[in-house]
mmCIF file of C-alpha atoms in Angstrom:
data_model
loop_
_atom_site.group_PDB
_atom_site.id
_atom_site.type_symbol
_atom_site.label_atom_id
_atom_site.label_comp_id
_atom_site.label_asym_id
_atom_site.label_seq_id
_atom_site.Cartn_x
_atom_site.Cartn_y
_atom_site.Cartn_z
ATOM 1 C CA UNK A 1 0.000 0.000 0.000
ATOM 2 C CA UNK A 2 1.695 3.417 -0.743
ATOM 3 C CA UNK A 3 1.592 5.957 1.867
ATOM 4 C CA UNK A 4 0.133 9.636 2.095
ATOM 5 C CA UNK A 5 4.202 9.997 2.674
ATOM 6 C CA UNK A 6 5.251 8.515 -0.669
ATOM 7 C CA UNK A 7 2.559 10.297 -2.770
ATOM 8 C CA UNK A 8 5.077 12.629 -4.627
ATOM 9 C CA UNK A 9 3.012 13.908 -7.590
ATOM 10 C CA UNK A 10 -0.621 13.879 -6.896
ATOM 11 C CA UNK A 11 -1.348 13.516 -10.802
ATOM 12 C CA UNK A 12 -0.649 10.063 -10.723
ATOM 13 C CA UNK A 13 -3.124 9.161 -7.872
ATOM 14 C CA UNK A 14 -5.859 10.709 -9.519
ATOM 15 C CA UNK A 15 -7.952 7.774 -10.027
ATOM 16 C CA UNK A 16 -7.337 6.500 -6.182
ATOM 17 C CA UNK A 17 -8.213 10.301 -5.510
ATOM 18 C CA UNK A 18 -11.344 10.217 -7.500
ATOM 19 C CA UNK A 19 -12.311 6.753 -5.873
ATOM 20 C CA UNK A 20 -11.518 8.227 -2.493
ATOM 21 C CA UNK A 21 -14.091 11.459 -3.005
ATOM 22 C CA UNK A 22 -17.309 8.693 -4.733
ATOM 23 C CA UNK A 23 -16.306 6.525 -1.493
ATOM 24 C CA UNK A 24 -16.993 9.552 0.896
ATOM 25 C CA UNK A 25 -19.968 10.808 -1.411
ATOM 26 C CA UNK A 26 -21.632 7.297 -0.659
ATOM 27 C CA UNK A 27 -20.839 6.902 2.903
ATOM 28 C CA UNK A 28 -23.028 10.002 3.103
ATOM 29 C CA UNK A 29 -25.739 9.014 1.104
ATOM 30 C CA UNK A 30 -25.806 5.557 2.835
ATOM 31 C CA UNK A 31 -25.954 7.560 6.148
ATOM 32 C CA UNK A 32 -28.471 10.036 4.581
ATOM 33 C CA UNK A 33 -31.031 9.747 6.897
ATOM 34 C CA UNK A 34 -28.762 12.204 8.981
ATOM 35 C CA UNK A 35 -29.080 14.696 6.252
ATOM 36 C CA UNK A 36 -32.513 14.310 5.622
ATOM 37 C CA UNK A 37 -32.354 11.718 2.576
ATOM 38 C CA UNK A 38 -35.669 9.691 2.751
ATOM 39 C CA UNK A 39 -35.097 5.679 3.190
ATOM 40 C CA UNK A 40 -35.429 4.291 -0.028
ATOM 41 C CA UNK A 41 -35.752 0.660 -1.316
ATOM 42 C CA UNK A 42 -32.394 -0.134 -2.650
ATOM 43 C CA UNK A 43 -30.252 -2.678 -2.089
ATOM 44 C CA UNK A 44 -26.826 -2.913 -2.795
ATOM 45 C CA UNK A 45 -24.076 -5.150 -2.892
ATOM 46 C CA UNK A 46 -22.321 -3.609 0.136
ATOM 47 C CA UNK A 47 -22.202 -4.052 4.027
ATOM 48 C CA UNK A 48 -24.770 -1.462 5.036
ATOM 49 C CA UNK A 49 -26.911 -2.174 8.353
ATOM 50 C CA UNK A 50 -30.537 -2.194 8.710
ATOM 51 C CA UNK A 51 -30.308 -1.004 12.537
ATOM 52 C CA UNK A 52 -29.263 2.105 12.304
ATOM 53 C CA UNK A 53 -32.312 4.635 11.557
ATOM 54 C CA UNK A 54 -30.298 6.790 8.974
ATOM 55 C CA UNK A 55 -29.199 4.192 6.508
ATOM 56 C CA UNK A 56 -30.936 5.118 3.453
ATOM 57 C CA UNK A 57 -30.101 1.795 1.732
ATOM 58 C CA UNK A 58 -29.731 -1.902 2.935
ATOM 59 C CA UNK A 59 -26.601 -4.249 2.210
ATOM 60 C CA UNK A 60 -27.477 -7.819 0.089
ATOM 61 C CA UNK A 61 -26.064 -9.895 2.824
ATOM 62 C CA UNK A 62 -27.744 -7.800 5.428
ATOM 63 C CA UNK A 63 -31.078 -8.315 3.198
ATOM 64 C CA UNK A 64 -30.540 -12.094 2.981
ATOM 65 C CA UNK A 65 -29.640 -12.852 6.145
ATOM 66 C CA UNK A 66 -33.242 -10.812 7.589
ATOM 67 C CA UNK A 67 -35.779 -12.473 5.247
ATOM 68 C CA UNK A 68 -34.017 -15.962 5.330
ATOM 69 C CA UNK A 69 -34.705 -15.933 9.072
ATOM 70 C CA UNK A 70 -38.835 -15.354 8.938
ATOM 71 C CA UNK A 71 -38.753 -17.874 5.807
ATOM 72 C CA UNK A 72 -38.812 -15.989 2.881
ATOM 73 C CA UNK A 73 -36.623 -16.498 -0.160
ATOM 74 C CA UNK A 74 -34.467 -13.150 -0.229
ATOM 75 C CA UNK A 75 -34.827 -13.279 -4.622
ATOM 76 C CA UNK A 76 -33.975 -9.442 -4.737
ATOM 77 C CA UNK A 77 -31.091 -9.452 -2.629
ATOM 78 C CA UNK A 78 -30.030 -13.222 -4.538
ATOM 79 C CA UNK A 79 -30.670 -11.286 -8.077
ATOM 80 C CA UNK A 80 -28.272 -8.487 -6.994
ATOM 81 C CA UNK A 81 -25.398 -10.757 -5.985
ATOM 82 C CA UNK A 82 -25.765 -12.966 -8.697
ATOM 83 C CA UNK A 83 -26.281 -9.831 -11.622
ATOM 84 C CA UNK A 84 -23.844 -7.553 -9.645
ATOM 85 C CA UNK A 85 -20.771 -9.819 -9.195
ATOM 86 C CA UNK A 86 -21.211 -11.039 -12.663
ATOM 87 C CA UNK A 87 -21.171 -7.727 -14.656
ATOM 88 C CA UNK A 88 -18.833 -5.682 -12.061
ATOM 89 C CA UNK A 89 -17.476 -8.413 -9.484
ATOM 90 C CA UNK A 90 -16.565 -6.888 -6.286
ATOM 91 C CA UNK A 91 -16.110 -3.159 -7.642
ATOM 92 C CA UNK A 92 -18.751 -2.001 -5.033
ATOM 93 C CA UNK A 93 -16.331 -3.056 -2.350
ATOM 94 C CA UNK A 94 -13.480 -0.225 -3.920
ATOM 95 C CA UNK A 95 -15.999 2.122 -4.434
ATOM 96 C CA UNK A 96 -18.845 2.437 -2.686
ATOM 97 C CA UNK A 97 -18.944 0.394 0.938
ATOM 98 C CA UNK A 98 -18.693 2.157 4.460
ATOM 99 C CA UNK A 99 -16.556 -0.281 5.920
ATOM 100 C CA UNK A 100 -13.741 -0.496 2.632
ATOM 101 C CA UNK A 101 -13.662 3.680 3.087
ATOM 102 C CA UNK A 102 -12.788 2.818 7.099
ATOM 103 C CA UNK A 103 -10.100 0.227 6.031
ATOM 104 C CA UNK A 104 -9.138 2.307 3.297
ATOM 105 C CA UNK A 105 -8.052 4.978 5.229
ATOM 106 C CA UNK A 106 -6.279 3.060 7.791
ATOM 107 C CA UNK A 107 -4.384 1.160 5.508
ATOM 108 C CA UNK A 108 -3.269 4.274 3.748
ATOM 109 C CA UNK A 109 -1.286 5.783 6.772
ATOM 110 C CA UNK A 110 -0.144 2.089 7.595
ATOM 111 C CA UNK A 111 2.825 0.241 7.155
ATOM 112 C CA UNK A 112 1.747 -2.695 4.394
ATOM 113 C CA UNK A 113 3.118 -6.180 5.248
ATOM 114 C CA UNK A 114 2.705 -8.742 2.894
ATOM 115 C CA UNK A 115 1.008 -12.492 2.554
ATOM 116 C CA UNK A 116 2.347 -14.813 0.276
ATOM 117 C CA UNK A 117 -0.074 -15.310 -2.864
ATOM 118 C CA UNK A 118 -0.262 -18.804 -1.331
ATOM 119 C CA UNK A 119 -1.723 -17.336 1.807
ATOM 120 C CA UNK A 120 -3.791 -14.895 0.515
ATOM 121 C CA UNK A 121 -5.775 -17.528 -1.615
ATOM 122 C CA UNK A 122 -6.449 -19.546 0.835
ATOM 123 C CA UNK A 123 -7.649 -17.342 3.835
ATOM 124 C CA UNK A 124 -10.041 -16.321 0.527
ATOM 125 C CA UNK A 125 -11.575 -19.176 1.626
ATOM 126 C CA UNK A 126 -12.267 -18.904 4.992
ATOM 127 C CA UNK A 127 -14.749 -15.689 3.735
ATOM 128 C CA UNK A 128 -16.288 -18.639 1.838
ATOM 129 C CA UNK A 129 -16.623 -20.865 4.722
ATOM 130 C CA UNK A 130 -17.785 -18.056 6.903
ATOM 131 C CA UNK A 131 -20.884 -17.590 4.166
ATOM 132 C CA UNK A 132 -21.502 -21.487 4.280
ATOM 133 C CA UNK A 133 -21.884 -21.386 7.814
ATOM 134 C CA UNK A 134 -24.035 -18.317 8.685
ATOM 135 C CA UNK A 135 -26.351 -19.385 4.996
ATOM 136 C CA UNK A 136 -26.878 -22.471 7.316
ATOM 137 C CA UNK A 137 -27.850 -21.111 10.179
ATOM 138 C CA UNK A 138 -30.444 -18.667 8.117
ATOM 139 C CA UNK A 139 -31.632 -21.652 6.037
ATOM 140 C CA UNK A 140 -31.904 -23.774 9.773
ATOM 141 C CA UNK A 141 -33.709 -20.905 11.303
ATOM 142 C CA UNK A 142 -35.906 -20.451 7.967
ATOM 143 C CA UNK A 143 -36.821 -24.186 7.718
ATOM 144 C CA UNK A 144 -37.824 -24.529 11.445
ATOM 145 C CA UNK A 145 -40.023 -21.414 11.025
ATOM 146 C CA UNK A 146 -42.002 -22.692 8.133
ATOM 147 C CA UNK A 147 -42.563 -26.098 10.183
ATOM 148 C CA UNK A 148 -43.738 -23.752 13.102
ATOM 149 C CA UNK A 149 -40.722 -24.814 15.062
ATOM 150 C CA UNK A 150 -39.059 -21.673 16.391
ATOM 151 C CA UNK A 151 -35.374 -21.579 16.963
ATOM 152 C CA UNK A 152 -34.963 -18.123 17.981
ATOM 153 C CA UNK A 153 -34.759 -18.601 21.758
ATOM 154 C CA UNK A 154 -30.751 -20.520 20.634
ATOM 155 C CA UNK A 155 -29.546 -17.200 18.746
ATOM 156 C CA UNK A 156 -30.651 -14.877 21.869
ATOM 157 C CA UNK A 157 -30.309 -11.066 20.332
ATOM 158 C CA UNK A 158 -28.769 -12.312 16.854
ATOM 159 C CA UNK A 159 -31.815 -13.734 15.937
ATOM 160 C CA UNK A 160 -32.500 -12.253 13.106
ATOM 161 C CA UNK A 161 -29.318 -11.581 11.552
ATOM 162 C CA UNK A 162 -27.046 -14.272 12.936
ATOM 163 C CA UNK A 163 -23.559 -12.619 11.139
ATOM 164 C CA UNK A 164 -24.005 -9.527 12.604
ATOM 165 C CA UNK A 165 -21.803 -11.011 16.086
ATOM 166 C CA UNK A 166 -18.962 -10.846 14.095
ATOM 167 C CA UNK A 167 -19.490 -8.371 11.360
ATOM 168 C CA UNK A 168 -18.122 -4.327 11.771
ATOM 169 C CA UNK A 169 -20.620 -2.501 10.157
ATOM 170 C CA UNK A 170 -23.375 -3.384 12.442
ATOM 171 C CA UNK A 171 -21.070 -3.215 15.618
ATOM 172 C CA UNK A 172 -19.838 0.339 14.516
ATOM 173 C CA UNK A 173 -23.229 1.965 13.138
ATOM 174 C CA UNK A 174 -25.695 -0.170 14.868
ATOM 175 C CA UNK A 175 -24.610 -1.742 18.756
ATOM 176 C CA UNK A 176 -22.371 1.614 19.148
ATOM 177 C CA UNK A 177 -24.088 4.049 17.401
ATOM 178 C CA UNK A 178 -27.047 2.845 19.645
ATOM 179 C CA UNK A 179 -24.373 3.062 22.421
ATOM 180 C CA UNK A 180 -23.787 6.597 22.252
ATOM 181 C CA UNK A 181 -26.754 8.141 20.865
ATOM 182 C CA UNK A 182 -28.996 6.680 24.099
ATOM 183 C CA UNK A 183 -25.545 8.130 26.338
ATOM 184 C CA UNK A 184 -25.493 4.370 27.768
ATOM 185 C CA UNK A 185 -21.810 5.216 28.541
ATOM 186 C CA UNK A 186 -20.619 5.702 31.740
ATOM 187 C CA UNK A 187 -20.880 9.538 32.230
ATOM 188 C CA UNK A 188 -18.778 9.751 35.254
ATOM 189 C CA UNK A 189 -15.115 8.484 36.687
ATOM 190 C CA UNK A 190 -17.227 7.091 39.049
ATOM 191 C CA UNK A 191 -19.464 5.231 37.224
ATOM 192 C CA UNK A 192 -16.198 3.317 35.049
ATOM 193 C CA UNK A 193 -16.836 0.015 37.094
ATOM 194 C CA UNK A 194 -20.291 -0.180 35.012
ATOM 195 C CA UNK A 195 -17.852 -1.329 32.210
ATOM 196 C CA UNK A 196 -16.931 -4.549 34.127
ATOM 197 C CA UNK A 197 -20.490 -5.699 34.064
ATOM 198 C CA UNK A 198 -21.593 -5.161 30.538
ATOM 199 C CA UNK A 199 -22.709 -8.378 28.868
ATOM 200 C CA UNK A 200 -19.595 -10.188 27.446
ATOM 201 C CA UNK A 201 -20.853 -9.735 23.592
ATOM 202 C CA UNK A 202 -20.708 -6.284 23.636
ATOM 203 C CA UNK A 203 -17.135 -6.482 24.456
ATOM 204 C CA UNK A 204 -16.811 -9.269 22.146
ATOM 205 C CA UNK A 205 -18.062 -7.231 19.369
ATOM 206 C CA UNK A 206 -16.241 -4.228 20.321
ATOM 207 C CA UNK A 207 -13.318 -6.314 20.013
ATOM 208 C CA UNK A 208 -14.345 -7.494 16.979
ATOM 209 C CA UNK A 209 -14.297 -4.283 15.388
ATOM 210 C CA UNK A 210 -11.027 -2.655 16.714
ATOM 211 C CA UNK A 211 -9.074 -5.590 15.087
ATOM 212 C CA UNK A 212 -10.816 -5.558 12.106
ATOM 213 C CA UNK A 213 -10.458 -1.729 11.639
ATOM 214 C CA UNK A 214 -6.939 -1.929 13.182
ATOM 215 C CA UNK A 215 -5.466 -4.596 11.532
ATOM 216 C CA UNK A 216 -5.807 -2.994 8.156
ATOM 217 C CA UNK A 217 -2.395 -0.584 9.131
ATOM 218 C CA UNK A 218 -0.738 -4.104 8.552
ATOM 219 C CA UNK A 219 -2.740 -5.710 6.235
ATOM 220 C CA UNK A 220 -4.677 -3.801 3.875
ATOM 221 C CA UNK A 221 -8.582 -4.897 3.727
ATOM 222 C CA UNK A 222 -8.126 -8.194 5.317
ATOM 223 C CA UNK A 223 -11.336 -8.432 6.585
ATOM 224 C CA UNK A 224 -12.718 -7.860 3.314
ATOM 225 C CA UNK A 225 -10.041 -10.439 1.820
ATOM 226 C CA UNK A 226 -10.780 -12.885 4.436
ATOM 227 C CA UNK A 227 -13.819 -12.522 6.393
ATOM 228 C CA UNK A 228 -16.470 -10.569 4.230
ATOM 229 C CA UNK A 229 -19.290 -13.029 3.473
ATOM 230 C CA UNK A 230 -20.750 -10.956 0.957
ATOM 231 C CA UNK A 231 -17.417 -10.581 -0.405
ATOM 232 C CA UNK A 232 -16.849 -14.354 -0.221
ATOM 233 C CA UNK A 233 -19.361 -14.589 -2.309
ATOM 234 C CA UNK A 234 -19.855 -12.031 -4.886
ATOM 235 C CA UNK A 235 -16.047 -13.408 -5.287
ATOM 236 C CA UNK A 236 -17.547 -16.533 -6.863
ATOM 237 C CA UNK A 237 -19.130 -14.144 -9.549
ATOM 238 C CA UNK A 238 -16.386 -12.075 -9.735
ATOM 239 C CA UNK A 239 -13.947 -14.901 -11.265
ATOM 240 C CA UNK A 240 -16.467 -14.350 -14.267
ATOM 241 C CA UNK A 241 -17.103 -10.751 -14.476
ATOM 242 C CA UNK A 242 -18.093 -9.207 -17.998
ATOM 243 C CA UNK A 243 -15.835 -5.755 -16.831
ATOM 244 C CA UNK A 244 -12.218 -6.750 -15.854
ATOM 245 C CA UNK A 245 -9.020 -4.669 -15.821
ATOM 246 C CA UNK A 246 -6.928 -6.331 -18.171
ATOM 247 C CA UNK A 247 -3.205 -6.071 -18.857
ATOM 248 C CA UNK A 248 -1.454 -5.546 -21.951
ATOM 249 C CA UNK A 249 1.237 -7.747 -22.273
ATOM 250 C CA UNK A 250 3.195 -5.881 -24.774
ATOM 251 C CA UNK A 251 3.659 -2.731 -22.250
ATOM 252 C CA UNK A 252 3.706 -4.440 -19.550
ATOM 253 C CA UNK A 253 7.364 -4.559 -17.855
ATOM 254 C CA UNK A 254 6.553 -7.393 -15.905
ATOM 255 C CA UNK A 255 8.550 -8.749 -12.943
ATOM 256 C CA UNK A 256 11.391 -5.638 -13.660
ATOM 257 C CA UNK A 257 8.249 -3.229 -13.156
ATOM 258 C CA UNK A 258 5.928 -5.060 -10.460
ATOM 259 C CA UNK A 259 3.880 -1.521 -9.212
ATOM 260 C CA UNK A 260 0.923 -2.883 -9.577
ATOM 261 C CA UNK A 261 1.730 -6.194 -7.175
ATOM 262 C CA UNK A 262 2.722 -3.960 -4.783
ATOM 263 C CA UNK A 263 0.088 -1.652 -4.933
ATOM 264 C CA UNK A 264 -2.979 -3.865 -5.208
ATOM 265 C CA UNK A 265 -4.471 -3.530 -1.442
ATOM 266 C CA UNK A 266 -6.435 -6.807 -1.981
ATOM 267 C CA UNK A 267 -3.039 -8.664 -2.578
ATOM 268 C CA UNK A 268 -3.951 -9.752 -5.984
ATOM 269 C CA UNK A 269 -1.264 -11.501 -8.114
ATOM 270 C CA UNK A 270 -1.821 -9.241 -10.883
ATOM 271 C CA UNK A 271 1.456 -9.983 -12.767
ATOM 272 C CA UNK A 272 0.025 -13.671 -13.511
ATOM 273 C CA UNK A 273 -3.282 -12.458 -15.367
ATOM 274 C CA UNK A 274 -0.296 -10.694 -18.280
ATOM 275 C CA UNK A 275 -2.367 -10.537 -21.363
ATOM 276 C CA UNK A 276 -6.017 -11.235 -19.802
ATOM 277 C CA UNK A 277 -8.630 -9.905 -17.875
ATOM 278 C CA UNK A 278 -7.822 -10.227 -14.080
ATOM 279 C CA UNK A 279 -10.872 -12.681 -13.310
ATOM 280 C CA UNK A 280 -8.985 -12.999 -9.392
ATOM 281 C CA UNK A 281 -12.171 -13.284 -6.554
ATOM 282 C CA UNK A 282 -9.966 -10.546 -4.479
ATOM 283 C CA UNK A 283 -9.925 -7.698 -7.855
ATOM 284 C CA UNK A 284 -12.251 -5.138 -6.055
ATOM 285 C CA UNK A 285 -11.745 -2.984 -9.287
ATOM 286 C CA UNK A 286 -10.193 -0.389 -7.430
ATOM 287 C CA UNK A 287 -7.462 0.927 -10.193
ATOM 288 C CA UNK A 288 -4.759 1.639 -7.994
ATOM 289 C CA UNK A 289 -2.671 -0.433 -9.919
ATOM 290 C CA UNK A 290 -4.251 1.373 -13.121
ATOM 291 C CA UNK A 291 -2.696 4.459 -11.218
ATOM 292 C CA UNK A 292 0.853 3.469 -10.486
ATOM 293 C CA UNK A 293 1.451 1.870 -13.914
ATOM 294 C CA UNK A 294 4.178 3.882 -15.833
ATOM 295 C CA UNK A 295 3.774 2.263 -18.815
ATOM 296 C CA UNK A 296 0.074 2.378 -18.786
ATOM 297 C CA UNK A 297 -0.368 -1.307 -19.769
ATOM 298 C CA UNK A 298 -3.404 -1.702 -17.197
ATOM 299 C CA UNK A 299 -6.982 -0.618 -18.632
ATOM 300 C CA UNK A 300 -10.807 -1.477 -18.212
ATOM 301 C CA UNK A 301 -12.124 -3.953 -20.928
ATOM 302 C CA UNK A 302 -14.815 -5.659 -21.229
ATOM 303 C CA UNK B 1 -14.363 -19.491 -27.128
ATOM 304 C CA UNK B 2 -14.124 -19.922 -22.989
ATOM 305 C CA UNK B 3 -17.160 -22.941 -23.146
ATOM 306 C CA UNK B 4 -17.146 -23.291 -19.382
ATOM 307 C CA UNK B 5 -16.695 -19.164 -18.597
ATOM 308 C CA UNK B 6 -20.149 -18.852 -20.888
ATOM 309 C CA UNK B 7 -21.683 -21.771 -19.440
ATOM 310 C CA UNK B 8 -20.916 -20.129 -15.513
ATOM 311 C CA UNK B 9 -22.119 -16.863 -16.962
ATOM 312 C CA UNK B 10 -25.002 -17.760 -18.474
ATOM 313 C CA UNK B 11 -26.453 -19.399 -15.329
ATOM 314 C CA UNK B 12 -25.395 -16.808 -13.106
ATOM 315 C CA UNK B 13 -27.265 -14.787 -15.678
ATOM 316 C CA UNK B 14 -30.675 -17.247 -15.443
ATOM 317 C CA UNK B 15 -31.009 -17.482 -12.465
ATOM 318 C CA UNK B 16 -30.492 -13.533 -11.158
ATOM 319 C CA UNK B 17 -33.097 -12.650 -13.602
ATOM 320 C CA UNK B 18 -35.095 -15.511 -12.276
ATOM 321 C CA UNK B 19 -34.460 -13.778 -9.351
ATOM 322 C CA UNK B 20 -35.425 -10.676 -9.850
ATOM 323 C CA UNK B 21 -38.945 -11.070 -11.736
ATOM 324 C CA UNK B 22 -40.354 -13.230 -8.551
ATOM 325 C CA UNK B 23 -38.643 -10.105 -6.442
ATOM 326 C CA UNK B 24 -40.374 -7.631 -8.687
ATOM 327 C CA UNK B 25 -43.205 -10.240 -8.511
ATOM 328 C CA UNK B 26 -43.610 -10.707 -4.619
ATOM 329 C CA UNK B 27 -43.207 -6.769 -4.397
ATOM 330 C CA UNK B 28 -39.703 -7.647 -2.166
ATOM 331 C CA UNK B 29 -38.685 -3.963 -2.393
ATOM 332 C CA UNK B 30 -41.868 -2.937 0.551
ATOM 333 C CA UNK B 31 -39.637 -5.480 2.608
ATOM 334 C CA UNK B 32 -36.783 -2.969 2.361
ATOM 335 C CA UNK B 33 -38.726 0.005 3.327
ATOM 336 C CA UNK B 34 -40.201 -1.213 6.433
ATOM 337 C CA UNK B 35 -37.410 -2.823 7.592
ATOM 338 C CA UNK B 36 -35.178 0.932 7.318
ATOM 339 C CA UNK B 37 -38.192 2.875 8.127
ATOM 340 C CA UNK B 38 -38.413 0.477 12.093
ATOM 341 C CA UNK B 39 -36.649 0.634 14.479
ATOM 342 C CA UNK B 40 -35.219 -2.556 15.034
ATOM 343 C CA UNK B 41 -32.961 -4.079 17.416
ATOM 344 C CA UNK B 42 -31.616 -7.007 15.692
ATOM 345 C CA UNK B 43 -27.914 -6.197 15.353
ATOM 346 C CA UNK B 44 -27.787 -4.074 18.550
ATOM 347 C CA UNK B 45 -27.293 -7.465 20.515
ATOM 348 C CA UNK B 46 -25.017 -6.824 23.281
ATOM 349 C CA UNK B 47 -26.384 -3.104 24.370
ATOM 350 C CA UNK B 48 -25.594 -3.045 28.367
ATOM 351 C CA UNK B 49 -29.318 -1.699 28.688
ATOM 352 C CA UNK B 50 -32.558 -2.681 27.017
ATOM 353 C CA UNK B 51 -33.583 0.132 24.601
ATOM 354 C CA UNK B 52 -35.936 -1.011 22.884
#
C-alpha cells in the first residue's frame, strides 16, 4: 500500500483520488437519513446495516440474512449478488462500501506487510466458509419457522441476523451508534466500574471491530479479503465478471516493473493475469494499480 | 471461445433474472422500506441496557 508519505506527484493518484471522493460521497448518502435523505428501497451489494435509523439503503447480505430468518426467499437481494458480481465483481467493495472507506483509510497511513499469494488464496476461503456457515444457520432458522418450530430462543439477540456477532458494520453503526446516541456510557469516573459488568458480547463485538479496523495498518482490507461473506461470495461471480481490468502484455514490464503487485491492497497476483482480464475473486476494481502503472499497460475492458 | 466461462455466466445470468422477476413479482422492495423505516434491534445485541 503506498503511503500519504510517498505520494510525490498527486497527478498520478488521480484515479485513487477520485475513488476516495465517490467513497466519501456514498458513505453520506448511505448515512443520509442524517441529512434528511428519505429511506429508499435499494439494495446494494455492500455491508450497510438495517439497525441504524439513517441508513438510506440496505446491504445484500444484510437483506438475505433478515428475510431468510422469517422464511422468505431473499430473490432481490439473490438477483443483486448474482447480476452484480457477474457484470462488475466486487467493484462495489473499492468504491462504494462504508466499511472499505474505514479500512481504506487506515491502511493508507499504515505500514503494508505482505502475505504470500499462497496465503492470501487460501484465507479467501475462509470468507467462503464463513458464508456457508451463517447461509446455514439462516436456512436452519428459515426451515424450522415454516414447520412452526421456532429456533430463535438458541440465537438470543442475533436472531435475526445471525452474522451480525462478528461483522463491523453493524457493531460500529448499529450496537455503538445505539451506544452513544442513548448516552449508555458511563458519564462519570465514578461510574467506570459499570464497564466490568456489561454483557460479554458487547465487548466481544467491540473487540471485533477494533481488530478488524486496526489490523488494516498491517494488512490492507483483510477483513474484506478474508472474512467478508458478501465478499466471499460475490467473489464466486467475480472470477467471471463481464468488466475486468486487463493487462497488456506488450507494455507491460513485468517482474522488472511489479507496481501494480505492490500496490494492489487486496493482494492480488496481478502480474500472472499478463495478457487477460484479471478474473482474481480478491480484484475489487479499485485501479490503484491502473494508477501506479508507468507504462500504462493496465486498462478497463470488457 | 471460454465454453465453461459462458456456461458459468449464463447461469449466473438465469437465475439472477429468475431472481429478480419473482422479487419484482412478490413486491420484495416494501420489505426494504419497512425494515429501514423500524426501528429494530436485531444487530444491537449486546447493548448493556434494554432500549428497545
Amino acid at each position: 500500500m503506498v503511503s500519504l508519505k510517498q505520494i510525490k506527484n498527486i497527478k498520478y493518484y488521480r484515479i485513487t483520488i477520485l475513488r476516495t471522493i465517490i467513497q466519501v460521497i456514498s458513505f453520506i448518502l448511505i448515512f443520509g437519513g442524517a441529512f434528511g435523505i428519505a429511506a429508499t428501497f435499494i439494495v446494494l451489494p455492500i455491508m450497510a446495516p438495517a439497525g441504524n435509523p439513517y441508513t438510506t439503503v440496505i446491504g445484500a447480505w444484510q437483506l438475505m440474512e433478515l428475510m431468510l430468518t422469517i422464511a422468505i426467499f431473499p430473490f432481490l437481494a439473490l438477483a443483486i449478488i448474482l447480476i452484480g458480481s457477474l457484470l462488475i465483481g466486487r467493484t462495489f467493495c473499492a468504491w462504494v462500501c462504508p466499511f472499505g472507506l474505514i479500512s481504506d483509510v487506515v491502511s493508507y497511513i499504515g505500514k503494508r506487510k505482505r502475505v504470500t499469494k499462497a496465503t492470501n488464496n487460501s484465507m479467501y476461503k475462509l470468507s467462503l466458509f464463513i458464508a456457508t456457515i451463517f447461509l446455514f444457520i439462516d436456512f436452519s432458522i428459515a426451515y424450522n419457522q415454516a414447520i412452526g418450530h421456532s429456533i430463535y430462543s438458541y440465537f438470543g439477540d442475533f436472531y435475526r441476523e445471525p452474522s451480525s456477532i462478528i461483522e463491523p458494520t453493524t457493531i460500529l453503526f448499529s450496537l455503538l451508534f445505539w451506544y452513544f446516541y442513548r448516552g449508555l456510557y458511563p458519564k462519570d469516573l465514578m461510574d467506570l466500574g459499570e464497564l466490568l459488568n456489561y454483557p460479554w458480547v458487547f465487548w466481544f463485538r467491540v473487540v471485533i471491530l477494533l481488530l478488524a479496523i486496526l489490523l488494516n495498518y498491517y494488512l490492507p482490507r483483510w477483513w474484506c479479503r478474508w472474512v467478508c461473506p458478501l465478499g466471499g461470495m460475490m467473489g464466486i461471480g467475480s472470477k467471471y465478471k463481464v468488466l475486468k481490468v486487463y493487462v497488456d502484455p506488450k507494455q507491460c514490464l513485468g517482474e522488472k516493473c511489479g507496481k501494480c503487485v505492490k500496490v494492489c491492497p487486496m493482494g492480488v497476483p496481478i502480474l500472472d493475469y499478463i495478457g487477460k482480464g484479471i478474473s482474481h475473486p480478491l480484484c475489487t476494481s479499485c485501479l490503484m494499480c491502473l494508477d501506479v502503472c508507468p507504462t500504462n499497460a493496465i486498462r478497463i475492458k470488457i | 471461445m471460454n465454453y465453461k466461462k459462458w456456461s458459468i455466466r449464463a447461469i449466473f445470468i438465469i437465475i439472477g433474472l429468475i431472481s429478480l422477476i419473482y422479487a419484482i413479482k412478490l413486491e420484495q422492495w416494501k420489505f426494504i422500506k419497512e425494515i429501514l423505516t423500524s426501528i429494530i434491534e436485531y444487530e444491537s445485541g449486546g447493548l448493556p441496557e434494554a432500549i428497545f
